[in-house]
mmCIF file of C-alpha atoms and ligand atoms in Angstrom:
data_model
loop_
_atom_site.group_PDB
_atom_site.id
_atom_site.type_symbol
_atom_site.label_atom_id
_atom_site.label_comp_id
_atom_site.label_asym_id
_atom_site.label_seq_id
_atom_site.Cartn_x
_atom_site.Cartn_y
_atom_site.Cartn_z
ATOM 1 C CA MET A 1 236.096 -26.786 -63.963
ATOM 2 C CA THR A 2 236.359 -27.766 -60.289
ATOM 3 C CA GLN A 3 239.525 -29.457 -59.073
ATOM 4 C CA ARG A 4 237.514 -32.670 -58.572
ATOM 5 C CA ASP A 5 236.537 -32.592 -62.257
ATOM 6 C CA LEU A 6 240.110 -31.896 -63.263
ATOM 7 C CA ILE A 7 241.365 -34.872 -61.231
ATOM 8 C CA ARG A 8 238.734 -37.128 -62.759
ATOM 9 C CA ARG A 9 239.460 -35.970 -66.309
ATOM 10 C CA LEU A 10 243.246 -36.191 -66.148
ATOM 11 C CA PRO A 11 244.733 -39.315 -67.727
ATOM 12 C CA LYS A 12 247.005 -40.963 -65.178
ATOM 13 C CA ALA A 13 249.558 -43.723 -64.849
ATOM 14 C CA GLU A 14 249.706 -45.788 -61.687
ATOM 15 C CA LEU A 15 253.271 -46.783 -60.854
ATOM 16 C CA HIS A 16 252.983 -48.167 -57.319
ATOM 17 C CA LEU A 17 250.273 -50.782 -57.000
ATOM 18 C CA HIS A 18 250.547 -54.235 -55.446
ATOM 19 C CA ILE A 19 247.930 -56.357 -57.164
ATOM 20 C CA GLU A 20 247.432 -58.444 -54.012
ATOM 21 C CA GLY A 21 246.719 -55.177 -52.171
ATOM 22 C CA SER A 22 243.726 -54.519 -54.407
ATOM 23 C CA PHE A 23 241.980 -57.600 -52.969
ATOM 24 C CA GLU A 24 238.629 -56.199 -51.800
ATOM 25 C CA PRO A 25 237.059 -58.079 -48.870
ATOM 26 C CA GLU A 26 233.941 -58.766 -50.948
ATOM 27 C CA LEU A 27 235.972 -60.628 -53.577
ATOM 28 C CA MET A 28 238.074 -62.279 -50.845
ATOM 29 C CA MET A 29 234.921 -63.785 -49.340
ATOM 30 C CA GLN A 30 233.675 -64.927 -52.754
ATOM 31 C CA LEU A 31 236.949 -66.676 -53.546
ATOM 32 C CA ALA A 32 237.135 -68.218 -50.065
ATOM 33 C CA ALA A 33 233.698 -69.747 -50.709
ATOM 34 C CA ARG A 34 234.643 -70.830 -54.258
ATOM 35 C CA ASN A 35 237.802 -72.535 -52.985
ATOM 36 C CA ARG A 36 236.166 -73.844 -49.783
ATOM 37 C CA ILE A 37 238.615 -72.086 -47.509
ATOM 38 C CA ASP A 38 237.747 -70.816 -44.048
ATOM 39 C CA LEU A 39 238.581 -67.170 -43.488
ATOM 40 C CA ARG A 40 239.114 -65.758 -40.007
ATOM 41 C CA PHE A 41 236.444 -63.170 -40.843
ATOM 42 C CA ARG A 42 232.812 -64.214 -41.119
ATOM 43 C CA THR A 43 231.409 -60.899 -42.335
ATOM 44 C CA LEU A 44 232.554 -57.937 -44.390
ATOM 45 C CA ASP A 45 232.299 -55.727 -41.319
ATOM 46 C CA GLU A 46 234.567 -58.052 -39.372
ATOM 47 C CA ALA A 47 237.132 -57.959 -42.175
ATOM 48 C CA LYS A 48 237.022 -54.191 -42.529
ATOM 49 C CA ALA A 49 237.299 -53.703 -38.757
ATOM 50 C CA ALA A 50 240.681 -55.442 -38.940
ATOM 51 C CA TYR A 51 241.960 -52.850 -41.459
ATOM 52 C CA ASN A 52 243.363 -50.643 -38.754
ATOM 53 C CA PHE A 53 247.127 -50.541 -38.678
ATOM 54 C CA SER A 54 249.765 -48.829 -36.574
ATOM 55 C CA ASN A 55 252.735 -49.777 -38.764
ATOM 56 C CA LEU A 56 253.815 -51.590 -41.944
ATOM 57 C CA GLN A 57 254.158 -55.014 -40.281
ATOM 58 C CA GLU A 58 250.593 -55.018 -38.942
ATOM 59 C CA PHE A 59 249.366 -54.404 -42.479
ATOM 60 C CA LEU A 60 251.666 -57.034 -43.987
ATOM 61 C CA ASP A 61 250.409 -59.706 -41.571
ATOM 62 C CA LEU A 62 246.854 -59.153 -42.799
ATOM 63 C CA TYR A 63 247.930 -58.757 -46.442
ATOM 64 C CA TYR A 64 249.637 -62.177 -46.424
ATOM 65 C CA GLU A 65 246.673 -63.708 -44.598
ATOM 66 C CA GLY A 66 244.141 -62.380 -47.109
ATOM 67 C CA MET A 67 246.008 -63.658 -50.142
ATOM 68 C CA GLN A 68 245.869 -67.276 -48.881
ATOM 69 C CA VAL A 69 242.528 -67.683 -50.642
ATOM 70 C CA LEU A 70 244.098 -66.971 -54.054
ATOM 71 C CA ARG A 71 244.704 -70.437 -55.475
ATOM 72 C CA THR A 72 243.822 -70.765 -59.146
ATOM 73 C CA GLU A 73 244.644 -68.966 -62.371
ATOM 74 C CA GLU A 74 241.022 -67.805 -62.417
ATOM 75 C CA ASP A 75 241.442 -66.272 -58.929
ATOM 76 C CA PHE A 76 244.446 -64.229 -60.069
ATOM 77 C CA HIS A 77 242.595 -63.209 -63.204
ATOM 78 C CA ASP A 78 239.525 -62.081 -61.234
ATOM 79 C CA LEU A 79 241.652 -60.118 -58.759
ATOM 80 C CA THR A 80 243.517 -58.320 -61.530
ATOM 81 C CA TRP A 81 240.444 -57.698 -63.661
ATOM 82 C CA ALA A 82 238.607 -56.118 -60.704
ATOM 83 C CA TYR A 83 241.532 -53.726 -60.173
ATOM 84 C CA LEU A 84 241.753 -52.789 -63.856
ATOM 85 C CA GLN A 85 238.072 -51.882 -64.019
ATOM 86 C CA ARG A 86 238.389 -49.615 -60.991
ATOM 87 C CA ALA A 87 241.563 -48.053 -62.342
ATOM 88 C CA ALA A 88 239.940 -47.384 -65.719
ATOM 89 C CA ALA A 89 237.053 -45.657 -63.914
ATOM 90 C CA ASP A 90 239.661 -43.290 -62.402
ATOM 91 C CA ASN A 91 241.058 -42.624 -65.882
ATOM 92 C CA VAL A 92 244.208 -44.668 -65.359
ATOM 93 C CA ARG A 93 245.616 -45.289 -68.861
ATOM 94 C CA HIS A 94 248.732 -47.222 -67.894
ATOM 95 C CA VAL A 95 249.720 -49.275 -64.844
ATOM 96 C CA GLU A 96 253.062 -50.714 -63.723
ATOM 97 C CA MET A 97 251.958 -53.411 -61.341
ATOM 98 C CA PHE A 98 253.890 -55.228 -58.603
ATOM 99 C CA PHE A 99 253.159 -58.800 -57.685
ATOM 100 C CA ASP A 100 254.665 -60.943 -54.910
ATOM 101 C CA PRO A 101 255.317 -64.444 -56.342
ATOM 102 C CA GLN A 102 257.134 -65.688 -53.232
ATOM 103 C CA ALA A 103 253.998 -65.089 -51.164
ATOM 104 C CA HIS A 104 252.252 -67.630 -53.401
ATOM 105 C CA THR A 105 254.936 -70.155 -54.332
ATOM 106 C CA GLY A 106 255.821 -70.301 -50.614
ATOM 107 C CA ARG A 107 252.361 -71.792 -49.941
ATOM 108 C CA GLY A 108 252.382 -74.168 -52.901
ATOM 109 C CA VAL A 109 250.772 -72.126 -55.699
ATOM 110 C CA PRO A 110 252.957 -72.521 -58.806
ATOM 111 C CA PHE A 111 254.557 -69.425 -60.317
ATOM 112 C CA GLY A 112 252.859 -70.105 -63.663
ATOM 113 C CA VAL A 113 249.379 -70.165 -62.113
ATOM 114 C CA VAL A 114 249.894 -66.748 -60.516
ATOM 115 C CA THR A 115 251.531 -65.150 -63.517
ATOM 116 C CA GLU A 116 249.298 -66.542 -66.252
ATOM 117 C CA GLY A 117 246.174 -65.484 -64.335
ATOM 118 C CA ILE A 118 247.451 -61.932 -63.955
ATOM 119 C CA LEU A 119 248.660 -61.777 -67.575
ATOM 120 C CA ALA A 120 245.281 -62.926 -68.911
ATOM 121 C CA ALA A 121 243.540 -60.057 -67.138
ATOM 122 C CA LEU A 122 246.199 -57.544 -68.253
ATOM 123 C CA LYS A 123 245.654 -58.583 -71.855
ATOM 124 C CA ARG A 124 241.917 -58.129 -71.417
ATOM 125 C CA GLY A 125 242.567 -54.697 -69.888
ATOM 126 C CA GLU A 126 244.387 -53.638 -73.051
ATOM 127 C CA THR A 127 241.727 -54.876 -75.461
ATOM 128 C CA GLU A 128 238.568 -54.066 -73.488
ATOM 129 C CA LEU A 129 239.627 -50.970 -71.525
ATOM 130 C CA GLY A 130 242.507 -49.575 -73.580
ATOM 131 C CA LEU A 131 244.599 -49.668 -70.406
ATOM 132 C CA THR A 132 248.216 -50.685 -70.995
ATOM 133 C CA SER A 133 250.280 -52.415 -68.350
ATOM 134 C CA TYR A 134 253.730 -53.582 -67.333
ATOM 135 C CA LEU A 135 254.313 -56.221 -64.696
ATOM 136 C CA ILE A 136 257.046 -55.880 -62.038
ATOM 137 C CA LEU A 137 258.362 -58.976 -60.277
ATOM 138 C CA SER A 138 258.800 -58.157 -56.590
ATOM 139 C CA PHE A 139 261.149 -59.834 -54.156
ATOM 140 C CA LEU A 140 260.173 -60.139 -50.498
ATOM 141 C CA ARG A 141 262.922 -58.431 -48.518
ATOM 142 C CA HIS A 142 262.313 -60.332 -45.268
ATOM 143 C CA LEU A 143 263.493 -63.476 -47.105
ATOM 144 C CA PRO A 144 267.168 -64.225 -47.908
ATOM 145 C CA GLU A 145 268.767 -62.881 -51.091
ATOM 146 C CA GLU A 146 269.286 -66.534 -52.097
ATOM 147 C CA ASP A 147 265.492 -66.968 -52.331
ATOM 148 C CA GLY A 148 265.383 -64.023 -54.720
ATOM 149 C CA PHE A 149 267.910 -65.764 -56.981
ATOM 150 C CA ALA A 150 265.717 -68.886 -56.827
ATOM 151 C CA LEU A 151 262.696 -66.835 -57.921
ATOM 152 C CA LEU A 152 264.686 -65.395 -60.808
ATOM 153 C CA LYS A 153 265.550 -68.922 -61.911
ATOM 154 C CA GLY A 154 262.037 -70.284 -61.364
ATOM 155 C CA SER A 155 260.538 -67.504 -63.494
ATOM 156 C CA GLU A 156 262.901 -67.956 -66.462
ATOM 157 C CA GLY A 157 260.133 -68.833 -68.926
ATOM 158 C CA TRP A 158 258.403 -65.513 -68.271
ATOM 159 C CA HIS A 159 261.245 -62.987 -68.136
ATOM 160 C CA ASP A 160 260.041 -61.238 -71.283
ATOM 161 C CA LYS A 161 256.745 -60.552 -69.483
ATOM 162 C CA PHE A 162 258.380 -58.340 -66.803
ATOM 163 C CA VAL A 163 259.606 -54.814 -67.296
ATOM 164 C CA GLY A 164 261.504 -54.854 -64.037
ATOM 165 C CA VAL A 165 261.904 -55.992 -60.466
ATOM 166 C CA GLY A 166 260.864 -54.553 -57.124
ATOM 167 C CA LEU A 167 261.599 -55.074 -53.438
ATOM 168 C CA ASP A 168 258.860 -54.939 -50.834
ATOM 169 C CA SER A 169 257.649 -56.319 -47.476
ATOM 170 C CA SER A 170 259.241 -55.548 -44.062
ATOM 171 C CA GLU A 171 261.744 -52.734 -44.533
ATOM 172 C CA MET A 172 263.421 -52.282 -41.139
ATOM 173 C CA GLY A 173 266.443 -54.566 -40.762
ATOM 174 C CA HIS A 174 266.390 -55.459 -44.464
ATOM 175 C CA PRO A 175 268.412 -52.712 -46.169
ATOM 176 C CA PRO A 176 268.818 -52.440 -49.942
ATOM 177 C CA LEU A 177 272.422 -53.665 -49.777
ATOM 178 C CA LYS A 178 271.181 -57.061 -48.561
ATOM 179 C CA PHE A 179 270.140 -57.478 -52.223
ATOM 180 C CA GLU A 180 273.155 -55.920 -53.932
ATOM 181 C CA ARG A 181 274.195 -59.046 -55.875
ATOM 182 C CA LEU A 182 270.635 -59.908 -56.900
ATOM 183 C CA TYR A 183 270.035 -56.372 -58.169
ATOM 184 C CA LYS A 184 273.293 -56.385 -60.093
ATOM 185 C CA ARG A 185 272.196 -59.584 -61.793
ATOM 186 C CA CYS A 186 268.778 -58.086 -62.591
ATOM 187 C CA ARG A 187 270.373 -54.969 -64.070
ATOM 188 C CA ASP A 188 272.685 -57.109 -66.227
ATOM 189 C CA MET A 189 269.596 -58.993 -67.444
ATOM 190 C CA GLY A 190 268.059 -55.711 -68.621
ATOM 191 C CA PHE A 191 265.368 -55.316 -65.963
ATOM 192 C CA LYS A 192 264.345 -51.912 -64.653
ATOM 193 C CA LEU A 193 265.027 -51.626 -60.946
ATOM 194 C CA CYS A 194 262.523 -50.446 -58.345
ATOM 195 C CA MET A 195 262.812 -50.650 -54.588
ATOM 196 C CA HIS A 196 260.699 -49.644 -51.636
ATOM 197 C CA ALA A 197 262.922 -47.417 -49.498
ATOM 198 C CA GLY A 198 262.395 -44.760 -46.865
ATOM 199 C CA GLU A 199 258.816 -45.766 -46.063
ATOM 200 C CA GLU A 200 259.809 -46.707 -42.507
ATOM 201 C CA GLY A 201 263.518 -47.119 -43.112
ATOM 202 C CA PRO A 202 266.042 -44.286 -42.630
ATOM 203 C CA PRO A 203 267.420 -41.976 -45.344
ATOM 204 C CA GLN A 204 270.463 -44.281 -45.446
ATOM 205 C CA TYR A 205 268.270 -46.965 -47.070
ATOM 206 C CA VAL A 206 267.255 -44.515 -49.800
ATOM 207 C CA ARG A 207 270.932 -43.662 -50.328
ATOM 208 C CA GLU A 208 271.810 -47.326 -50.721
ATOM 209 C CA ALA A 209 268.998 -47.867 -53.220
ATOM 210 C CA LEU A 210 269.744 -44.713 -55.195
ATOM 211 C CA ILE A 211 273.522 -44.433 -55.044
ATOM 212 C CA ASP A 212 274.937 -47.904 -54.270
ATOM 213 C CA ILE A 213 272.419 -49.976 -56.241
ATOM 214 C CA GLY A 214 271.434 -47.322 -58.789
ATOM 215 C CA VAL A 215 267.701 -48.019 -58.941
ATOM 216 C CA ASP A 216 265.492 -46.470 -61.603
ATOM 217 C CA ARG A 217 262.679 -45.635 -59.187
ATOM 218 C CA ILE A 218 262.235 -45.304 -55.418
ATOM 219 C CA ASP A 219 258.931 -46.519 -53.983
ATOM 220 C CA HIS A 220 257.709 -44.256 -51.191
ATOM 221 C CA GLY A 221 260.997 -42.483 -50.326
ATOM 222 C CA ASN A 222 259.301 -40.326 -47.675
ATOM 223 C CA ARG A 223 262.259 -40.206 -45.332
ATOM 224 C CA SER A 224 264.539 -38.796 -48.060
ATOM 225 C CA MET A 225 263.183 -35.456 -46.924
ATOM 226 C CA GLU A 226 265.254 -35.711 -43.699
ATOM 227 C CA ASP A 227 268.493 -35.462 -45.687
ATOM 228 C CA PRO A 228 269.164 -32.280 -47.703
ATOM 229 C CA ALA A 229 272.028 -33.878 -49.643
ATOM 230 C CA LEU A 230 269.738 -36.716 -50.676
ATOM 231 C CA ILE A 231 267.064 -34.250 -51.794
ATOM 232 C CA GLN A 232 269.695 -32.629 -54.000
ATOM 233 C CA VAL A 233 270.619 -35.992 -55.567
ATOM 234 C CA LEU A 234 266.920 -36.735 -56.232
ATOM 235 C CA LYS A 235 266.551 -33.337 -57.848
ATOM 236 C CA ASP A 236 269.681 -33.655 -59.986
ATOM 237 C CA THR A 237 268.980 -37.201 -61.145
ATOM 238 C CA GLN A 238 265.166 -36.886 -61.406
ATOM 239 C CA VAL A 239 264.891 -40.480 -60.174
ATOM 240 C CA PRO A 240 261.150 -40.772 -59.513
ATOM 241 C CA LEU A 241 259.509 -41.237 -56.123
ATOM 242 C CA THR A 242 256.192 -43.098 -56.042
ATOM 243 C CA ASN A 243 254.333 -41.562 -53.119
ATOM 244 C CA CYS A 244 251.179 -43.186 -51.738
ATOM 245 C CA PRO A 245 249.290 -40.694 -49.540
ATOM 246 C CA LEU A 246 246.485 -42.880 -48.130
ATOM 247 C CA SER A 247 248.969 -45.718 -47.544
ATOM 248 C CA ASN A 248 251.264 -43.356 -45.632
ATOM 249 C CA LEU A 249 248.324 -42.280 -43.477
ATOM 250 C CA SER A 250 247.031 -45.837 -42.847
ATOM 251 C CA LEU A 251 250.464 -47.162 -41.882
ATOM 252 C CA CYS A 252 251.269 -44.168 -39.656
ATOM 253 C CA VAL A 253 254.212 -43.101 -41.837
ATOM 254 C CA ILE A 254 252.559 -39.684 -41.420
ATOM 255 C CA ARG A 255 250.147 -38.614 -38.667
ATOM 256 C CA ASP A 256 247.979 -36.488 -40.932
ATOM 257 C CA LEU A 257 247.749 -36.024 -44.702
ATOM 258 C CA LYS A 258 248.874 -32.459 -44.073
ATOM 259 C CA ASP A 259 252.263 -33.936 -43.091
ATOM 260 C CA SER A 260 252.671 -35.614 -46.501
ATOM 261 C CA PRO A 261 255.914 -34.636 -48.274
ATOM 262 C CA VAL A 262 254.250 -34.424 -51.719
ATOM 263 C CA LYS A 263 253.919 -30.656 -51.901
ATOM 264 C CA ALA A 264 257.442 -30.046 -50.598
ATOM 265 C CA GLN A 265 258.729 -32.576 -53.137
ATOM 266 C CA LEU A 266 256.887 -30.817 -55.964
ATOM 267 C CA GLU A 267 258.214 -27.467 -54.856
ATOM 268 C CA ALA A 268 261.758 -28.852 -54.611
ATOM 269 C CA GLY A 269 261.488 -29.997 -58.250
ATOM 270 C CA LEU A 270 261.552 -33.736 -57.507
ATOM 271 C CA MET A 271 259.924 -36.261 -59.853
ATOM 272 C CA VAL A 272 257.173 -37.242 -57.417
ATOM 273 C CA THR A 273 254.048 -39.220 -58.342
ATOM 274 C CA VAL A 274 250.833 -40.143 -56.476
ATOM 275 C CA ASN A 275 249.669 -43.759 -56.295
ATOM 276 C CA SER A 276 247.450 -46.090 -54.276
ATOM 277 C CA ASP A 277 249.839 -48.896 -53.113
ATOM 278 C CA ASP A 278 247.253 -51.300 -51.642
ATOM 279 C CA PRO A 279 243.932 -49.594 -52.346
ATOM 280 C CA ALA A 280 241.629 -52.258 -50.845
ATOM 281 C CA TYR A 281 243.397 -51.886 -47.493
ATOM 282 C CA PHE A 282 244.089 -48.155 -47.363
ATOM 283 C CA GLY A 283 240.738 -46.608 -48.222
ATOM 284 C CA GLY A 284 240.987 -45.583 -51.827
ATOM 285 C CA TYR A 285 242.121 -46.037 -55.397
ATOM 286 C CA ILE A 286 244.265 -43.535 -57.238
ATOM 287 C CA GLY A 287 241.524 -40.928 -57.850
ATOM 288 C CA ARG A 288 240.808 -40.709 -54.153
ATOM 289 C CA ASN A 289 244.523 -40.413 -53.404
ATOM 290 C CA TYR A 290 244.749 -37.416 -55.766
ATOM 291 C CA GLU A 291 241.633 -35.818 -54.245
ATOM 292 C CA LYS A 292 242.664 -36.299 -50.634
ATOM 293 C CA ILE A 293 246.219 -35.075 -51.091
ATOM 294 C CA ALA A 294 245.137 -32.078 -53.181
ATOM 295 C CA ASP A 295 242.654 -31.066 -50.455
ATOM 296 C CA ALA A 296 244.975 -31.676 -47.505
ATOM 297 C CA LEU A 297 247.927 -29.795 -49.032
ATOM 298 C CA THR A 298 245.819 -27.236 -50.963
ATOM 299 C CA LEU A 299 247.624 -28.147 -54.170
ATOM 300 C CA SER A 300 247.049 -25.781 -57.076
ATOM 301 C CA ASP A 301 245.465 -27.071 -60.288
ATOM 302 C CA ALA A 302 248.891 -26.700 -61.918
ATOM 303 C CA GLN A 303 250.442 -28.938 -59.247
ATOM 304 C CA VAL A 304 247.734 -31.567 -59.785
ATOM 305 C CA VAL A 305 248.472 -31.485 -63.521
ATOM 306 C CA THR A 306 252.185 -31.848 -62.745
ATOM 307 C CA LEU A 307 251.426 -35.004 -60.741
ATOM 308 C CA ALA A 308 249.574 -36.501 -63.717
ATOM 309 C CA ARG A 309 252.379 -35.476 -66.097
ATOM 310 C CA ASN A 310 254.966 -36.939 -63.728
ATOM 311 C CA SER A 311 253.096 -40.259 -63.640
ATOM 312 C CA PHE A 312 253.783 -40.762 -67.348
ATOM 313 C CA ALA A 313 257.228 -39.155 -67.330
ATOM 314 C CA ALA A 314 258.280 -41.495 -64.493
ATOM 315 C CA SER A 315 256.893 -44.607 -66.204
ATOM 316 C CA PHE A 316 258.935 -47.162 -68.116
ATOM 317 C CA LEU A 317 256.983 -46.487 -71.318
ATOM 318 C CA PRO A 318 258.960 -45.731 -74.496
ATOM 319 C CA GLU A 319 259.406 -42.029 -75.263
ATOM 320 C CA ALA A 320 256.810 -41.963 -78.057
ATOM 321 C CA ALA A 321 254.107 -43.385 -75.787
ATOM 322 C CA LYS A 322 255.063 -40.957 -73.028
ATOM 323 C CA ALA A 323 254.715 -38.039 -75.445
ATOM 324 C CA LYS A 324 251.264 -39.217 -76.529
ATOM 325 C CA HIS A 325 250.054 -39.504 -72.918
ATOM 326 C CA LEU A 326 251.582 -36.153 -71.942
ATOM 327 C CA ALA A 327 249.743 -34.478 -74.810
ATOM 328 C CA ALA A 328 246.500 -36.070 -73.563
ATOM 329 C CA VAL A 329 247.174 -34.757 -70.039
ATOM 330 C CA ASP A 330 247.690 -31.263 -71.412
ATOM 331 C CA ALA A 331 244.521 -31.488 -73.517
ATOM 332 C CA ALA A 332 242.472 -32.595 -70.472
ATOM 333 C CA ALA A 333 243.904 -29.714 -68.422
ATOM 334 C CA ARG A 334 242.820 -27.044 -70.887
HETATM 335 N N1 HPA B 401 255.497 -51.547 -48.212
HETATM 336 C C1 HPA B 401 256.184 -52.682 -48.193
HETATM 337 N N2 HPA B 401 255.704 -53.819 -48.664
HETATM 338 C C2 HPA B 401 254.492 -53.812 -49.208
HETATM 339 C C3 HPA B 401 253.735 -52.676 -49.255
HETATM 340 C C4 HPA B 401 254.267 -51.472 -48.745
HETATM 341 O O1 HPA B 401 253.665 -50.368 -48.747
HETATM 342 N N3 HPA B 401 252.569 -53.018 -49.854
HETATM 343 C C5 HPA B 401 252.632 -54.321 -50.160
HETATM 344 N N4 HPA B 401 253.803 -54.821 -49.760
HETATM 345 ZN ZN1 ZN B 402 254.169 -50.581 -51.856
#
């Protein structure tokens, strides 16, 4: 079996995926027409030409612009359903999906419209594709902590629909401790805690997320590798890192895929996973992320299998479900 075949056959979980970042320009143009909204881009080529970023903020500006055309429950359903079909084609069996409610409620789209549209597609994914999913409510870190508390209150009727919370958007200048009280509240409410940290921000941000806040998962975490003591904590605690190779390359977090920390993290015994982040913007869904990183770092087949195993081990699934998926990974690897 070639490594390509192995990657295709391996069951995977995707743990770092922003549903709004799976908005393909083709669908964006369709929804713009359906909702009679003018987009800055007239053609697909024009849109794709803009997908050229030198940092996180340049991407975020376009990401928030693109999602303006998402207005109705049907729009959020169609967006989510398109992602699930692509994920299933890459043999994703379980997804833990971020969404950014404040980016929608802030422009007048009610929380219920966003959430019910996504949930309808997730339900369909389970019945039609056998793909299970958890939803993660993400706070925008460039906004005040107070706004996060308001989101928590505004989403009260849906709390049983979320496995946890996340923190995304502009990292620099918005350290984890800005959200210390909000995260304490979320923990007390029983939510799992995720946070983007160390994508652009310094190792200190990862420390705050990991040690001061006590998150269950670190999203990205690249810059942890600058701090040997932090690497040791990640190894001892096995708190997962959700790496996103093509995202790192697109946003100039790394200059070349060969500079990705994934292999070093595997070799250091960290609980690292590979994910797509915002696949419509960064040139590939999860299968392509596995392929590209395996090629660039000359990962062994055993290391590729470890990445697939880690994706389930690092998920928020109950232990019995994890065991079932891990057995399927091992069967596919034989
Ligand atoms: N980083 C921060 N915020 C985000 C990202 C990311 O990679 N994707 C979507 N929002
Ligand atoms: Zn992300």
